[in-house]
GROMACS .gro file of C-alpha atoms in nm:
model
  106
    1MET     CA    1  -0.008  -0.014   0.026
    2LEU     CA    2   0.329   0.182   0.084
    3GLU     CA    3   0.474   0.172  -0.280
    4LYS     CA    4   0.120   0.297  -0.451
    5ASN     CA    5   0.102   0.657  -0.275
    6ALA     CA    6   0.494   0.668  -0.283
    7TYR     CA    7   0.627   1.030  -0.450
    8ARG     CA    8   0.737   1.019  -0.814
    9PRO     CA    9   0.925   1.296  -0.887
   10VAL     CA   10   0.886   1.504  -1.258
   11SER     CA   11   1.248   1.344  -1.487
   12ALA     CA   12   1.099   1.617  -1.790
   13VAL     CA   13   0.857   1.786  -1.937
   14LYS     CA   14   0.848   1.902  -2.302
   15ILE     CA   15   0.586   2.125  -2.483
   16VAL     CA   16   0.402   1.952  -2.782
   17THR     CA   17   0.272   2.242  -3.067
   18PRO     CA   18   0.112   2.219  -3.370
   19THR     CA   19   0.341   2.467  -3.481
   20THR     CA   20   0.598   2.791  -3.431
   21ARG     CA   21   0.380   3.031  -3.622
   22LEU     CA   22   0.109   3.223  -3.562
   23LYS     CA   23  -0.059   3.533  -3.795
   24VAL     CA   24  -0.228   3.840  -3.553
   25ASN     CA   25  -0.486   3.686  -3.350
   26GLU     CA   26  -0.509   3.320  -3.430
   27SER     CA   27  -0.429   3.097  -3.088
   28ILE     CA   28  -0.330   2.744  -3.032
   29PRO     CA   29  -0.361   2.505  -2.749
   30LEU     CA   30  -0.042   2.383  -2.696
   31GLN     CA   31   0.024   1.997  -2.476
   32LYS     CA   32   0.280   1.913  -2.211
   33LEU     CA   33   0.384   1.634  -2.189
   34ILE     CA   34   0.580   1.517  -1.821
   35SER     CA   35   0.781   1.190  -1.754
   36PRO     CA   36   0.665   0.979  -1.598
   37LYS     CA   37   0.334   0.933  -1.662
   38ASP     CA   38   0.272   0.824  -1.294
   39ALA     CA   39   0.484   1.143  -1.177
   40THR     CA   40   0.307   1.289  -0.838
   41MET     CA   41   0.336   1.638  -0.933
   42ARG     CA   42   0.264   1.735  -1.209
   43SER     CA   43   0.141   2.080  -1.177
   44VAL     CA   44   0.297   2.347  -1.489
   45ILE     CA   45   0.376   2.674  -1.496
   46TRP     CA   46   0.333   2.849  -1.895
   47GLU     CA   47   0.522   3.130  -1.951
   48SER     CA   48   0.555   3.368  -2.283
   49SER     CA   49   0.893   3.618  -2.309
   50ASN     CA   50   0.654   3.893  -2.400
   51PRO     CA   51   0.274   3.911  -2.373
   52ALA     CA   52   0.255   4.193  -2.626
   53ILE     CA   53   0.407   3.963  -2.874
   54ALA     CA   54   0.228   3.644  -2.788
   55THR     CA   55  -0.005   3.559  -2.438
   56VAL     CA   56  -0.007   3.209  -2.260
   57ASP     CA   57  -0.285   3.141  -2.004
   58LYS     CA   58  -0.238   2.877  -1.716
   59PHE     CA   59  -0.390   2.582  -1.934
   60GLY     CA   60  -0.159   2.624  -2.173
   61SER     CA   61  -0.282   2.873  -2.489
   62VAL     CA   62  -0.129   3.060  -2.688
   63THR     CA   63  -0.249   3.346  -2.826
   64ALA     CA   64  -0.107   3.595  -3.111
   65ARG     CA   65  -0.132   3.972  -3.049
   66GLN     CA   66   0.151   4.121  -3.286
   67PRO     CA   67   0.419   4.074  -3.526
   68GLY     CA   68   0.729   3.939  -3.372
   69GLU     CA   69   0.966   3.683  -3.172
   70VAL     CA   70   0.884   3.564  -2.836
   71THR     CA   71   0.949   3.210  -2.642
   72ILE     CA   72   0.646   3.052  -2.497
   73SER     CA   73   0.865   2.826  -2.154
   74LEU     CA   74   0.710   2.551  -1.944
   75TYR     CA   75   0.827   2.501  -1.609
   76SER     CA   76   0.724   2.240  -1.372
   77TRP     CA   77   0.665   2.285  -1.046
   78ASP     CA   78   0.791   1.957  -0.912
   79ASP     CA   79   1.129   2.104  -0.794
   80GLU     CA   80   1.003   2.374  -0.655
   81ARG     CA   81   0.952   2.388  -0.262
   82PRO     CA   82   0.653   2.452  -0.042
   83VAL     CA   83   0.715   2.816   0.139
   84ALA     CA   84   0.560   2.760   0.504
   85ASP     CA   85   0.666   3.114   0.618
   86GLY     CA   86   0.390   3.276   0.471
   87LYS     CA   87   0.599   3.442   0.171
   88GLU     CA   88   0.511   3.406  -0.171
   89ALA     CA   89   0.601   3.158  -0.358
   90ALA     CA   90   0.860   3.197  -0.649
   91LEU     CA   91   0.906   2.998  -0.924
   92SER     CA   92   1.251   2.894  -1.006
   93ARG     CA   93   1.323   2.890  -1.359
   94THR     CA   94   1.643   2.689  -1.296
   95GLY     CA   95   1.467   2.355  -1.267
   96LEU     CA   96   1.281   2.120  -1.521
   97SER     CA   97   1.182   2.355  -1.844
   98ASP     CA   98   1.097   2.333  -2.203
   99GLN     CA   99   1.096   2.626  -2.399
  100PHE     CA  100   1.033   2.708  -2.815
  101THR     CA  101   1.047   3.054  -3.078
  102LEU     CA  102   0.696   3.096  -3.220
  103ARG     CA  103   0.663   3.381  -3.448
  104VAL     CA  104   0.392   3.590  -3.535
  105THR     CA  105   0.288   3.763  -3.863
  106ARG     CA  106  -0.015   3.986  -3.999
   0.00000   0.00000   0.00000
């Protein structure tokens, strides 16, 4: 019974995208692959390097805003540590992650 509930760390995260180009006002859903499939902590954070060019929501939906290039990143929360002293939790960008460059055109 204990083995069934044992903590299983994330070993890798990967972004699956149908394209790396969008036109202004287009949107695409991104998928995430988390390894292993039975990892305990499967939460992630999506981030855009420049939300003026393209935004990404917490579900991985990317929307192009204006022409340019932007990096879309995916970070695993598995290697973060909970904050127990009442401070805000901060995302470390040095842990498990993946990213790709999105080009937005007119």
